mmCIF file with all atom_site columns, C-alpha atoms in Angstrom:
data_model
loop_
_atom_site.group_PDB
_atom_site.id
_atom_site.type_symbol
_atom_site.label_atom_id
_atom_site.label_alt_id
_atom_site.label_comp_id
_atom_site.label_asym_id
_atom_site.label_entity_id
_atom_site.label_seq_id
_atom_site.pdbx_PDB_ins_code
_atom_site.Cartn_x
_atom_site.Cartn_y
_atom_site.Cartn_z
_atom_site.occupancy
_atom_site.B_iso_or_equiv
_atom_site.pdbx_formal_charge
_atom_site.auth_seq_id
_atom_site.auth_comp_id
_atom_site.auth_asym_id
_atom_site.auth_atom_id
_atom_site.pdbx_PDB_model_num
ATOM 1   C CA . SER A 1 1   ? 32.083 -56.986 62.365 1.00 60.00 ? 159 SER A CA 1
ATOM 2   C CA . GLN A 1 2   ? 28.912 -55.004 62.956 1.00 66.00 ? 160 GLN A CA 1
ATOM 3   C CA . THR A 1 3   ? 30.769 -52.000 64.367 1.00 85.00 ? 161 THR A CA 1
ATOM 4   C CA . ILE A 1 4   ? 29.120 -48.612 64.675 1.00 90.00 ? 162 ILE A CA 1
ATOM 5   C CA . HIS A 1 5   ? 31.122 -45.396 64.747 1.00 91.00 ? 163 HIS A CA 1
ATOM 6   C CA . GLN A 1 6   ? 29.413 -42.444 66.344 1.00 91.00 ? 164 GLN A CA 1
ATOM 7   C CA . TRP A 1 7   ? 30.836 -39.015 67.018 1.00 87.00 ? 165 TRP A CA 1
ATOM 8   C CA . PRO A 1 8   ? 31.366 -36.771 68.804 1.00 89.00 ? 166 PRO A CA 1
ATOM 9   C CA . ALA A 1 9   ? 31.165 -38.363 72.251 1.00 89.00 ? 167 ALA A CA 1
ATOM 10  C CA . THR A 1 10  ? 30.150 -35.123 73.946 1.00 92.00 ? 168 THR A CA 1
ATOM 11  C CA . LEU A 1 11  ? 28.875 -31.856 72.585 1.00 95.00 ? 169 LEU A CA 1
ATOM 12  C CA . VAL A 1 12  ? 27.861 -28.557 74.154 1.00 97.00 ? 170 VAL A CA 1
ATOM 13  C CA . GLN A 1 13  ? 25.901 -26.279 71.868 1.00 97.00 ? 171 GLN A CA 1
ATOM 14  C CA . PRO A 1 14  ? 24.085 -22.965 72.408 1.00 97.00 ? 172 PRO A CA 1
ATOM 15  C CA . VAL A 1 15  ? 20.349 -22.673 71.901 1.00 97.00 ? 173 VAL A CA 1
ATOM 16  C CA . GLY A 1 16  ? 19.537 -21.809 68.304 1.00 97.00 ? 174 GLY A CA 1
ATOM 17  C CA . SER A 1 17  ? 22.694 -23.342 66.854 1.00 97.00 ? 175 SER A CA 1
ATOM 18  C CA . PRO A 1 18  ? 22.614 -26.134 64.253 1.00 97.00 ? 176 PRO A CA 1
ATOM 19  C CA . LEU A 1 19  ? 23.400 -29.769 64.978 1.00 96.00 ? 177 LEU A CA 1
ATOM 20  C CA . SER A 1 20  ? 24.864 -32.606 62.965 1.00 95.00 ? 178 SER A CA 1
ATOM 21  C CA . LEU A 1 21  ? 25.586 -36.002 64.513 1.00 95.00 ? 179 LEU A CA 1
ATOM 22  C CA . GLU A 1 22  ? 27.045 -38.663 62.289 1.00 94.00 ? 180 GLU A CA 1
ATOM 23  C CA . CYS A 1 23  ? 26.870 -42.408 62.520 1.00 95.00 ? 181 CYS A CA 1
ATOM 24  C CA . THR A 1 24  ? 28.685 -44.789 60.203 1.00 94.00 ? 182 THR A CA 1
ATOM 25  C CA . VAL A 1 25  ? 28.431 -48.556 60.286 1.00 92.00 ? 183 VAL A CA 1
ATOM 26  C CA . GLU A 1 26  ? 30.559 -51.451 59.146 1.00 89.00 ? 184 GLU A CA 1
ATOM 27  C CA . GLY A 1 27  ? 29.518 -54.955 58.236 1.00 83.00 ? 185 GLY A CA 1
ATOM 28  C CA . THR A 1 28  ? 26.821 -56.237 55.928 1.00 79.00 ? 186 THR A CA 1
ATOM 29  C CA . SER A 1 29  ? 25.096 -53.861 53.570 1.00 83.00 ? 187 SER A CA 1
ATOM 30  C CA . ASN A 1 30  ? 21.614 -52.382 53.828 1.00 85.00 ? 188 ASN A CA 1
ATOM 31  C CA . PRO A 1 31  ? 21.222 -52.550 57.601 1.00 88.00 ? 189 PRO A CA 1
ATOM 32  C CA . ASN A 1 32  ? 18.252 -51.045 59.420 1.00 91.00 ? 190 ASN A CA 1
ATOM 33  C CA . LEU A 1 33  ? 19.539 -47.956 61.211 1.00 94.00 ? 191 LEU A CA 1
ATOM 34  C CA . TYR A 1 34  ? 18.052 -46.099 64.167 1.00 94.00 ? 192 TYR A CA 1
ATOM 35  C CA . TRP A 1 35  ? 18.489 -42.906 66.148 1.00 95.00 ? 193 TRP A CA 1
ATOM 36  C CA . TYR A 1 36  ? 17.430 -43.114 69.808 1.00 93.00 ? 194 TYR A CA 1
ATOM 37  C CA . ARG A 1 37  ? 17.433 -40.427 72.478 1.00 93.00 ? 195 ARG A CA 1
ATOM 38  C CA . GLN A 1 38  ? 17.635 -40.826 76.221 1.00 88.00 ? 196 GLN A CA 1
ATOM 39  C CA . ALA A 1 39  ? 16.668 -37.700 78.156 1.00 83.00 ? 197 ALA A CA 1
ATOM 40  C CA . ALA A 1 40  ? 18.054 -37.324 81.668 1.00 78.00 ? 198 ALA A CA 1
ATOM 41  C CA . GLY A 1 41  ? 16.489 -39.873 84.009 1.00 76.00 ? 199 GLY A CA 1
ATOM 42  C CA . ARG A 1 42  ? 14.310 -41.364 81.307 1.00 78.00 ? 200 ARG A CA 1
ATOM 43  C CA . GLY A 1 43  ? 14.267 -44.398 79.040 1.00 82.00 ? 201 GLY A CA 1
ATOM 44  C CA . LEU A 1 44  ? 15.318 -44.669 75.434 1.00 87.00 ? 202 LEU A CA 1
ATOM 45  C CA . GLN A 1 45  ? 12.992 -43.221 72.838 1.00 89.00 ? 203 GLN A CA 1
ATOM 46  C CA . LEU A 1 46  ? 13.087 -44.016 69.130 1.00 90.00 ? 204 LEU A CA 1
ATOM 47  C CA . LEU A 1 47  ? 13.454 -40.858 67.035 1.00 93.00 ? 205 LEU A CA 1
ATOM 48  C CA . PHE A 1 48  ? 14.069 -42.094 63.495 1.00 94.00 ? 206 PHE A CA 1
ATOM 49  C CA . TYR A 1 49  ? 14.675 -45.319 61.652 1.00 92.00 ? 207 TYR A CA 1
ATOM 50  C CA . SER A 1 50  ? 15.812 -46.092 58.148 1.00 94.00 ? 208 SER A CA 1
ATOM 51  C CA . VAL A 1 51  ? 15.515 -49.267 56.104 1.00 91.00 ? 209 VAL A CA 1
ATOM 52  C CA . GLY A 1 52  ? 17.578 -47.970 53.190 1.00 92.00 ? 210 GLY A CA 1
ATOM 53  C CA . ILE A 1 53  ? 19.238 -45.018 51.454 1.00 94.00 ? 211 ILE A CA 1
ATOM 54  C CA . GLY A 1 54  ? 16.990 -41.981 51.499 1.00 93.00 ? 212 GLY A CA 1
ATOM 55  C CA . GLN A 1 55  ? 14.279 -43.816 53.475 1.00 93.00 ? 213 GLN A CA 1
ATOM 56  C CA . ILE A 1 56  ? 13.573 -42.173 56.813 1.00 93.00 ? 214 ILE A CA 1
ATOM 57  C CA . SER A 1 57  ? 10.665 -42.726 59.185 1.00 91.00 ? 215 SER A CA 1
ATOM 58  C CA . SER A 1 58  ? 10.039 -40.370 62.069 1.00 89.00 ? 216 SER A CA 1
ATOM 59  C CA . GLU A 1 59  ? 8.536  -41.702 65.256 1.00 83.00 ? 217 GLU A CA 1
ATOM 60  C CA . VAL A 1 60  ? 7.874  -38.480 67.138 1.00 78.00 ? 218 VAL A CA 1
ATOM 61  C CA . PRO A 1 61  ? 7.317  -34.890 66.015 1.00 70.00 ? 219 PRO A CA 1
ATOM 62  C CA . GLN A 1 62  ? 10.289 -32.830 67.014 1.00 78.00 ? 220 GLN A CA 1
ATOM 63  C CA . ASN A 1 63  ? 12.914 -30.295 66.204 1.00 88.00 ? 221 ASN A CA 1
ATOM 64  C CA . LEU A 1 64  ? 15.202 -32.873 64.622 1.00 94.00 ? 222 LEU A CA 1
ATOM 65  C CA . SER A 1 65  ? 15.590 -34.494 61.218 1.00 95.00 ? 223 SER A CA 1
ATOM 66  C CA . ALA A 1 66  ? 17.533 -37.469 59.895 1.00 96.00 ? 224 ALA A CA 1
ATOM 67  C CA . SER A 1 67  ? 19.098 -38.374 56.591 1.00 96.00 ? 225 SER A CA 1
ATOM 68  C CA . ARG A 1 68  ? 20.740 -41.436 55.086 1.00 97.00 ? 226 ARG A CA 1
ATOM 69  C CA . PRO A 1 69  ? 22.832 -40.260 52.149 1.00 96.00 ? 227 PRO A CA 1
ATOM 70  C CA . GLN A 1 70  ? 24.770 -43.515 51.891 1.00 94.00 ? 228 GLN A CA 1
ATOM 71  C CA . ASP A 1 71  ? 24.009 -47.097 52.850 1.00 94.00 ? 229 ASP A CA 1
ATOM 72  C CA . ARG A 1 72  ? 26.316 -46.999 55.872 1.00 93.00 ? 230 ARG A CA 1
ATOM 73  C CA . GLN A 1 73  ? 25.817 -43.377 56.954 1.00 95.00 ? 231 GLN A CA 1
ATOM 74  C CA . PHE A 1 74  ? 23.021 -42.031 59.129 1.00 96.00 ? 232 PHE A CA 1
ATOM 75  C CA . ILE A 1 75  ? 22.929 -38.372 60.147 1.00 96.00 ? 233 ILE A CA 1
ATOM 76  C CA . LEU A 1 76  ? 20.867 -36.621 62.798 1.00 96.00 ? 234 LEU A CA 1
ATOM 77  C CA . SER A 1 77  ? 20.414 -32.880 62.322 1.00 96.00 ? 235 SER A CA 1
ATOM 78  C CA . SER A 1 78  ? 18.733 -29.793 63.616 1.00 95.00 ? 236 SER A CA 1
ATOM 79  C CA . LYS A 1 79  ? 18.618 -26.298 62.167 1.00 95.00 ? 237 LYS A CA 1
ATOM 80  C CA . LYS A 1 80  ? 18.072 -24.634 65.562 1.00 96.00 ? 238 LYS A CA 1
ATOM 81  C CA . LEU A 1 81  ? 18.607 -26.474 68.811 1.00 96.00 ? 239 LEU A CA 1
ATOM 82  C CA . LEU A 1 82  ? 16.252 -26.132 71.766 1.00 95.00 ? 240 LEU A CA 1
ATOM 83  C CA . LEU A 1 83  ? 17.069 -26.682 75.424 1.00 94.00 ? 241 LEU A CA 1
ATOM 84  C CA . SER A 1 84  ? 14.785 -29.721 75.329 1.00 92.00 ? 242 SER A CA 1
ATOM 85  C CA . ASP A 1 85  ? 17.034 -31.336 72.714 1.00 93.00 ? 243 ASP A CA 1
ATOM 86  C CA . SER A 1 86  ? 19.599 -32.073 75.420 1.00 93.00 ? 244 SER A CA 1
ATOM 87  C CA . GLY A 1 87  ? 20.112 -35.766 76.008 1.00 93.00 ? 245 GLY A CA 1
ATOM 88  C CA . PHE A 1 88  ? 22.072 -38.846 75.117 1.00 92.00 ? 246 PHE A CA 1
ATOM 89  C CA . TYR A 1 89  ? 21.779 -39.830 71.457 1.00 94.00 ? 247 TYR A CA 1
ATOM 90  C CA . LEU A 1 90  ? 22.428 -43.365 70.329 1.00 93.00 ? 248 LEU A CA 1
ATOM 91  C CA . CYS A 1 91  ? 22.757 -44.749 66.833 1.00 94.00 ? 249 CYS A CA 1
ATOM 92  C CA . ALA A 1 92  ? 21.907 -48.425 66.389 1.00 92.00 ? 250 ALA A CA 1
ATOM 93  C CA . ARG A 1 93  ? 21.661 -51.040 63.667 1.00 90.00 ? 251 ARG A CA 1
ATOM 94  C CA . SER A 1 94  ? 19.715 -54.259 63.413 1.00 85.00 ? 252 SER A CA 1
ATOM 95  C CA . GLU A 1 95  ? 20.022 -57.210 61.065 1.00 74.00 ? 253 GLU A CA 1
ATOM 96  C CA . GLY A 1 96  ? 18.078 -60.338 61.766 1.00 68.00 ? 254 GLY A CA 1
ATOM 97  C CA . ALA A 1 97  ? 20.245 -62.838 63.590 1.00 61.00 ? 255 ALA A CA 1
ATOM 98  C CA . TYR A 1 98  ? 22.818 -60.224 64.514 1.00 59.00 ? 256 TYR A CA 1
ATOM 99  C CA . GLY A 1 99  ? 20.252 -58.529 66.703 1.00 76.00 ? 257 GLY A CA 1
ATOM 100 C CA . TYR A 1 100 ? 21.014 -55.008 67.717 1.00 83.00 ? 258 TYR A CA 1
ATOM 101 C CA . THR A 1 101 ? 24.339 -53.189 67.853 1.00 86.00 ? 259 THR A CA 1
ATOM 102 C CA . PHE A 1 102 ? 24.599 -49.776 69.489 1.00 88.00 ? 260 PHE A CA 1
ATOM 103 C CA . GLY A 1 103 ? 27.050 -46.973 68.970 1.00 89.00 ? 261 GLY A CA 1
ATOM 104 C CA . SER A 1 104 ? 28.849 -45.427 71.917 1.00 88.00 ? 262 SER A CA 1
ATOM 105 C CA . GLY A 1 105 ? 26.497 -42.448 71.992 1.00 91.00 ? 263 GLY A CA 1
ATOM 106 C CA . THR A 1 106 ? 26.748 -38.659 71.977 1.00 93.00 ? 264 THR A CA 1
ATOM 107 C CA . ARG A 1 107 ? 25.918 -36.672 75.078 1.00 92.00 ? 265 ARG A CA 1
ATOM 108 C CA . LEU A 1 108 ? 24.448 -33.368 73.895 1.00 95.00 ? 266 LEU A CA 1
ATOM 109 C CA . THR A 1 109 ? 24.006 -30.441 76.236 1.00 95.00 ? 267 THR A CA 1
ATOM 110 C CA . VAL A 1 110 ? 22.181 -27.416 74.888 1.00 96.00 ? 268 VAL A CA 1
ATOM 111 C CA . VAL A 1 111 ? 22.950 -24.275 76.888 1.00 97.00 ? 269 VAL A CA 1
ATOM 112 C CA . LYS B 2 1   ? 0.059  -49.060 81.381 1.00 58.00 ? 239 LYS B CA 1
ATOM 113 C CA . ASN B 2 2   ? 3.455  -49.326 79.695 1.00 71.00 ? 240 ASN B CA 1
ATOM 114 C CA . GLU B 2 3   ? 3.971  -52.128 77.207 1.00 85.00 ? 241 GLU B CA 1
ATOM 115 C CA . VAL B 2 4   ? 7.060  -53.266 79.099 1.00 90.00 ? 242 VAL B CA 1
ATOM 116 C CA . GLU B 2 5   ? 7.627  -53.079 82.830 1.00 92.00 ? 243 GLU B CA 1
ATOM 117 C CA . GLN B 2 6   ? 10.861 -53.836 84.654 1.00 94.00 ? 244 GLN B CA 1
ATOM 118 C CA . SER B 2 7   ? 11.383 -54.596 88.304 1.00 95.00 ? 245 SER B CA 1
ATOM 119 C CA . PRO B 2 8   ? 12.995 -53.624 90.496 1.00 96.00 ? 246 PRO B CA 1
ATOM 120 C CA . GLN B 2 9   ? 13.901 -50.099 89.419 1.00 94.00 ? 247 GLN B CA 1
ATOM 121 C CA . ASN B 2 10  ? 16.940 -50.113 91.683 1.00 96.00 ? 248 ASN B CA 1
ATOM 122 C CA . LEU B 2 11  ? 18.852 -52.983 93.203 1.00 97.00 ? 249 LEU B CA 1
ATOM 123 C CA . THR B 2 12  ? 21.826 -53.024 95.549 1.00 97.00 ? 250 THR B CA 1
ATOM 124 C CA . ALA B 2 13  ? 23.692 -56.253 96.183 1.00 97.00 ? 251 ALA B CA 1
ATOM 125 C CA . GLN B 2 14  ? 26.829 -57.388 97.929 1.00 98.00 ? 252 GLN B CA 1
ATOM 126 C CA . GLU B 2 15  ? 29.576 -58.867 95.835 1.00 98.00 ? 253 GLU B CA 1
ATOM 127 C CA . GLY B 2 16  ? 28.925 -62.557 95.264 1.00 97.00 ? 254 GLY B CA 1
ATOM 128 C CA . GLU B 2 17  ? 25.153 -62.371 95.590 1.00 98.00 ? 255 GLU B CA 1
ATOM 129 C CA . PHE B 2 18  ? 22.722 -63.760 93.029 1.00 98.00 ? 256 PHE B CA 1
ATOM 130 C CA . ILE B 2 19  ? 20.763 -61.033 91.251 1.00 98.00 ? 257 ILE B CA 1
ATOM 131 C CA . THR B 2 20  ? 17.472 -61.315 89.377 1.00 98.00 ? 258 THR B CA 1
ATOM 132 C CA . ILE B 2 21  ? 15.885 -58.621 87.224 1.00 98.00 ? 259 ILE B CA 1
ATOM 133 C CA . ASN B 2 22  ? 12.390 -59.089 85.868 1.00 98.00 ? 260 ASN B CA 1
ATOM 134 C CA . CYS B 2 23  ? 10.689 -57.882 82.710 1.00 97.00 ? 261 CYS B CA 1
ATOM 135 C CA . SER B 2 24  ? 6.967  -58.230 81.992 1.00 96.00 ? 262 SER B CA 1
ATOM 136 C CA . TYR B 2 25  ? 5.280  -57.159 78.804 1.00 94.00 ? 263 TYR B CA 1
ATOM 137 C CA . SER B 2 26  ? 1.787  -56.968 77.406 1.00 92.00 ? 264 SER B CA 1
ATOM 138 C CA . VAL B 2 27  ? 2.202  -57.212 73.626 1.00 87.00 ? 265 VAL B CA 1
ATOM 139 C CA . GLY B 2 28  ? 3.156  -59.883 71.137 1.00 86.00 ? 266 GLY B CA 1
ATOM 140 C CA . ILE B 2 29  ? 6.842  -59.904 70.332 1.00 87.00 ? 267 ILE B CA 1
ATOM 141 C CA . SER B 2 30  ? 9.249  -61.648 67.999 1.00 85.00 ? 268 SER B CA 1
ATOM 142 C CA . ALA B 2 31  ? 12.188 -61.337 70.379 1.00 90.00 ? 269 ALA B CA 1
ATOM 143 C CA . LEU B 2 32  ? 13.305 -59.736 73.611 1.00 93.00 ? 270 LEU B CA 1
ATOM 144 C CA . HIS B 2 33  ? 16.650 -58.081 74.244 1.00 93.00 ? 271 HIS B CA 1
ATOM 145 C CA . TRP B 2 34  ? 18.554 -57.575 77.440 1.00 95.00 ? 272 TRP B CA 1
ATOM 146 C CA . LEU B 2 35  ? 20.902 -54.603 77.251 1.00 94.00 ? 273 LEU B CA 1
ATOM 147 C CA . GLN B 2 36  ? 23.540 -53.267 79.624 1.00 94.00 ? 274 GLN B CA 1
ATOM 148 C CA . GLN B 2 37  ? 24.218 -49.538 79.893 1.00 91.00 ? 275 GLN B CA 1
ATOM 149 C CA . HIS B 2 38  ? 27.327 -48.448 81.756 1.00 86.00 ? 276 HIS B CA 1
ATOM 150 C CA . PRO B 2 39  ? 27.665 -45.078 83.532 1.00 81.00 ? 277 PRO B CA 1
ATOM 151 C CA . GLY B 2 40  ? 29.332 -43.543 80.481 1.00 77.00 ? 278 GLY B CA 1
ATOM 152 C CA . GLY B 2 41  ? 26.165 -44.263 78.523 1.00 77.00 ? 279 GLY B CA 1
ATOM 153 C CA . GLY B 2 42  ? 27.350 -46.870 76.051 1.00 82.00 ? 280 GLY B CA 1
ATOM 154 C CA . ILE B 2 43  ? 24.972 -49.788 75.525 1.00 87.00 ? 281 ILE B CA 1
ATOM 155 C CA . VAL B 2 44  ? 25.924 -53.389 74.994 1.00 88.00 ? 282 VAL B CA 1
ATOM 156 C CA . SER B 2 45  ? 23.508 -56.029 73.825 1.00 88.00 ? 283 SER B CA 1
ATOM 157 C CA . LEU B 2 46  ? 23.704 -58.981 76.235 1.00 93.00 ? 284 LEU B CA 1
ATOM 158 C CA . PHE B 2 47  ? 21.071 -61.345 74.890 1.00 92.00 ? 285 PHE B CA 1
ATOM 159 C CA . MET B 2 48  ? 18.427 -61.643 72.213 1.00 91.00 ? 286 MET B CA 1
ATOM 160 C CA . LEU B 2 49  ? 15.801 -64.230 73.181 1.00 91.00 ? 287 LEU B CA 1
ATOM 161 C CA . SER B 2 50  ? 12.763 -65.634 71.477 1.00 90.00 ? 288 SER B CA 1
ATOM 162 C CA . SER B 2 51  ? 12.305 -68.691 73.675 1.00 92.00 ? 289 SER B CA 1
ATOM 163 C CA . GLY B 2 52  ? 13.868 -70.694 76.492 1.00 94.00 ? 290 GLY B CA 1
ATOM 164 C CA . LYS B 2 53  ? 17.105 -69.756 78.107 1.00 96.00 ? 291 LYS B CA 1
ATOM 165 C CA . LYS B 2 54  ? 20.528 -68.408 77.193 1.00 96.00 ? 292 LYS B CA 1
ATOM 166 C CA . LYS B 2 55  ? 23.725 -68.294 79.228 1.00 96.00 ? 293 LYS B CA 1
ATOM 167 C CA . HIS B 2 56  ? 26.848 -66.242 78.749 1.00 94.00 ? 294 HIS B CA 1
ATOM 168 C CA . GLY B 2 57  ? 29.436 -66.404 81.493 1.00 96.00 ? 295 GLY B CA 1
ATOM 169 C CA . ARG B 2 58  ? 27.740 -65.411 84.759 1.00 97.00 ? 296 ARG B CA 1
ATOM 170 C CA . LEU B 2 59  ? 24.667 -64.068 82.997 1.00 97.00 ? 297 LEU B CA 1
ATOM 171 C CA . ILE B 2 60  ? 21.545 -66.109 82.359 1.00 98.00 ? 298 ILE B CA 1
ATOM 172 C CA . ALA B 2 61  ? 18.437 -64.901 80.551 1.00 97.00 ? 299 ALA B CA 1
ATOM 173 C CA . THR B 2 62  ? 15.134 -66.724 80.393 1.00 97.00 ? 300 THR B CA 1
ATOM 174 C CA . ILE B 2 63  ? 11.869 -65.996 78.662 1.00 97.00 ? 301 ILE B CA 1
ATOM 175 C CA . ASN B 2 64  ? 8.367  -67.428 78.999 1.00 95.00 ? 302 ASN B CA 1
ATOM 176 C CA . ILE B 2 65  ? 6.421  -66.400 75.916 1.00 92.00 ? 303 ILE B CA 1
ATOM 177 C CA . GLN B 2 66  ? 3.067  -67.639 77.247 1.00 93.00 ? 304 GLN B CA 1
ATOM 178 C CA . GLU B 2 67  ? 3.418  -65.654 80.474 1.00 95.00 ? 305 GLU B CA 1
ATOM 179 C CA . LYS B 2 68  ? 5.020  -62.673 78.678 1.00 95.00 ? 306 LYS B CA 1
ATOM 180 C CA . HIS B 2 69  ? 7.840  -62.569 81.172 1.00 96.00 ? 307 HIS B CA 1
ATOM 181 C CA . SER B 2 70  ? 11.622 -62.605 81.047 1.00 97.00 ? 308 SER B CA 1
ATOM 182 C CA . SER B 2 71  ? 14.299 -62.622 83.714 1.00 98.00 ? 309 SER B CA 1
ATOM 183 C CA . LEU B 2 72  ? 17.966 -61.735 83.730 1.00 98.00 ? 310 LEU B CA 1
ATOM 184 C CA . HIS B 2 73  ? 20.089 -63.421 86.379 1.00 98.00 ? 311 HIS B CA 1
ATOM 185 C CA . ILE B 2 74  ? 23.602 -62.496 87.430 1.00 98.00 ? 312 ILE B CA 1
ATOM 186 C CA . THR B 2 75  ? 25.401 -65.197 89.373 1.00 97.00 ? 313 THR B CA 1
ATOM 187 C CA . ALA B 2 76  ? 28.320 -64.414 91.713 1.00 97.00 ? 314 ALA B CA 1
ATOM 188 C CA . SER B 2 77  ? 27.814 -60.679 91.166 1.00 97.00 ? 315 SER B CA 1
ATOM 189 C CA . HIS B 2 78  ? 30.832 -58.405 91.001 1.00 97.00 ? 316 HIS B CA 1
ATOM 190 C CA . PRO B 2 79  ? 31.206 -54.623 91.301 1.00 96.00 ? 317 PRO B CA 1
ATOM 191 C CA . ARG B 2 80  ? 31.935 -54.429 87.577 1.00 94.00 ? 318 ARG B CA 1
ATOM 192 C CA . ASP B 2 81  ? 28.376 -55.679 86.997 1.00 96.00 ? 319 ASP B CA 1
ATOM 193 C CA . SER B 2 82  ? 27.136 -52.314 88.272 1.00 96.00 ? 320 SER B CA 1
ATOM 194 C CA . ALA B 2 83  ? 25.165 -50.806 85.410 1.00 96.00 ? 321 ALA B CA 1
ATOM 195 C CA . VAL B 2 84  ? 21.644 -50.183 84.188 1.00 94.00 ? 322 VAL B CA 1
ATOM 196 C CA . TYR B 2 85  ? 20.036 -53.268 82.682 1.00 96.00 ? 323 TYR B CA 1
ATOM 197 C CA . ILE B 2 86  ? 17.350 -52.657 80.104 1.00 94.00 ? 324 ILE B CA 1
ATOM 198 C CA . CYS B 2 87  ? 14.764 -55.016 78.709 1.00 95.00 ? 325 CYS B CA 1
ATOM 199 C CA . ALA B 2 88  ? 13.669 -54.218 75.166 1.00 93.00 ? 326 ALA B CA 1
ATOM 200 C CA . LEU B 2 89  ? 10.919 -55.759 73.062 1.00 91.00 ? 327 LEU B CA 1
ATOM 201 C CA . LYS B 2 90  ? 11.299 -56.413 69.364 1.00 86.00 ? 328 LYS B CA 1
ATOM 202 C CA . ALA B 2 91  ? 8.008  -56.317 67.522 1.00 76.00 ? 329 ALA B CA 1
ATOM 203 C CA . ALA B 2 92  ? 7.270  -55.719 63.849 1.00 70.00 ? 330 ALA B CA 1
ATOM 204 C CA . GLY B 2 93  ? 9.764  -53.763 61.788 1.00 67.00 ? 331 GLY B CA 1
ATOM 205 C CA . ASN B 2 94  ? 12.748 -54.391 64.065 1.00 71.00 ? 332 ASN B CA 1
ATOM 206 C CA . LYS B 2 95  ? 11.928 -51.391 66.232 1.00 79.00 ? 333 LYS B CA 1
ATOM 207 C CA . LEU B 2 96  ? 12.563 -51.797 69.940 1.00 85.00 ? 334 LEU B CA 1
ATOM 208 C CA . THR B 2 97  ? 10.347 -50.752 72.836 1.00 87.00 ? 335 THR B CA 1
ATOM 209 C CA . PHE B 2 98  ? 12.412 -50.212 75.960 1.00 90.00 ? 336 PHE B CA 1
ATOM 210 C CA . GLY B 2 99  ? 11.714 -50.818 79.596 1.00 90.00 ? 337 GLY B CA 1
ATOM 211 C CA . GLY B 2 100 ? 12.648 -48.152 82.108 1.00 89.00 ? 338 GLY B CA 1
ATOM 212 C CA . GLY B 2 101 ? 15.768 -50.010 83.178 1.00 92.00 ? 339 GLY B CA 1
ATOM 213 C CA . THR B 2 102 ? 16.999 -51.482 86.444 1.00 96.00 ? 340 THR B CA 1
ATOM 214 C CA . ARG B 2 103 ? 19.904 -49.712 88.103 1.00 95.00 ? 341 ARG B CA 1
ATOM 215 C CA . VAL B 2 104 ? 22.156 -52.326 89.698 1.00 97.00 ? 342 VAL B CA 1
ATOM 216 C CA . LEU B 2 105 ? 24.857 -51.483 92.224 1.00 97.00 ? 343 LEU B CA 1
ATOM 217 C CA . VAL B 2 106 ? 27.119 -54.255 93.435 1.00 97.00 ? 344 VAL B CA 1
ATOM 218 C CA . LYS B 2 107 ? 29.127 -53.325 96.514 1.00 97.00 ? 345 LYS B CA 1
ATOM 219 C CA . PRO B 2 108 ? 32.485 -54.946 97.267 1.00 96.00 ? 346 PRO B CA 1
#
């Protein structure tokens, strides 16, 4: 099973508050992991990807950061949320022939 | 010009109709994905294609690498097929580049 667990499903946070979204994966070890964001009415945008523990690549400059403290754990964080951070956040994994598997997503509303 | 373009952006069909969604791209790829996103937001991977044609139930996906074009067909469409269908390109490093999506509504 290449299951991805992502939580919470929805989150409402005030501007300036911190954020931590967690994604854990099952299945084979050392998967490539990704954080994507979908702003309202727009397509998916890659935020971060990781090819291994402690290895994070950022695709766009932003108010967010990512960490991979364990092989199967990928965390998206912010110290101070902005209104523009609102959106739908998806964790995903890829492994060769398995293709892509997506988590169920977190809908974040910053108020 | 975007690397991947989908058409149409919106599509409304009557139950039972044959539906085609198109995806054109301008870069070299190793594979192309068709994804389905339901209103709640969750995404399901339908197909991963690098050549030819794949079929799963009422869904058929084709790709022409030379023409840089892929199509997703839904036969005998049903209201539960209503969703956003997204074409995504897989290039180097396993990262995906996404199309803007096609919003499909199938009316009973």
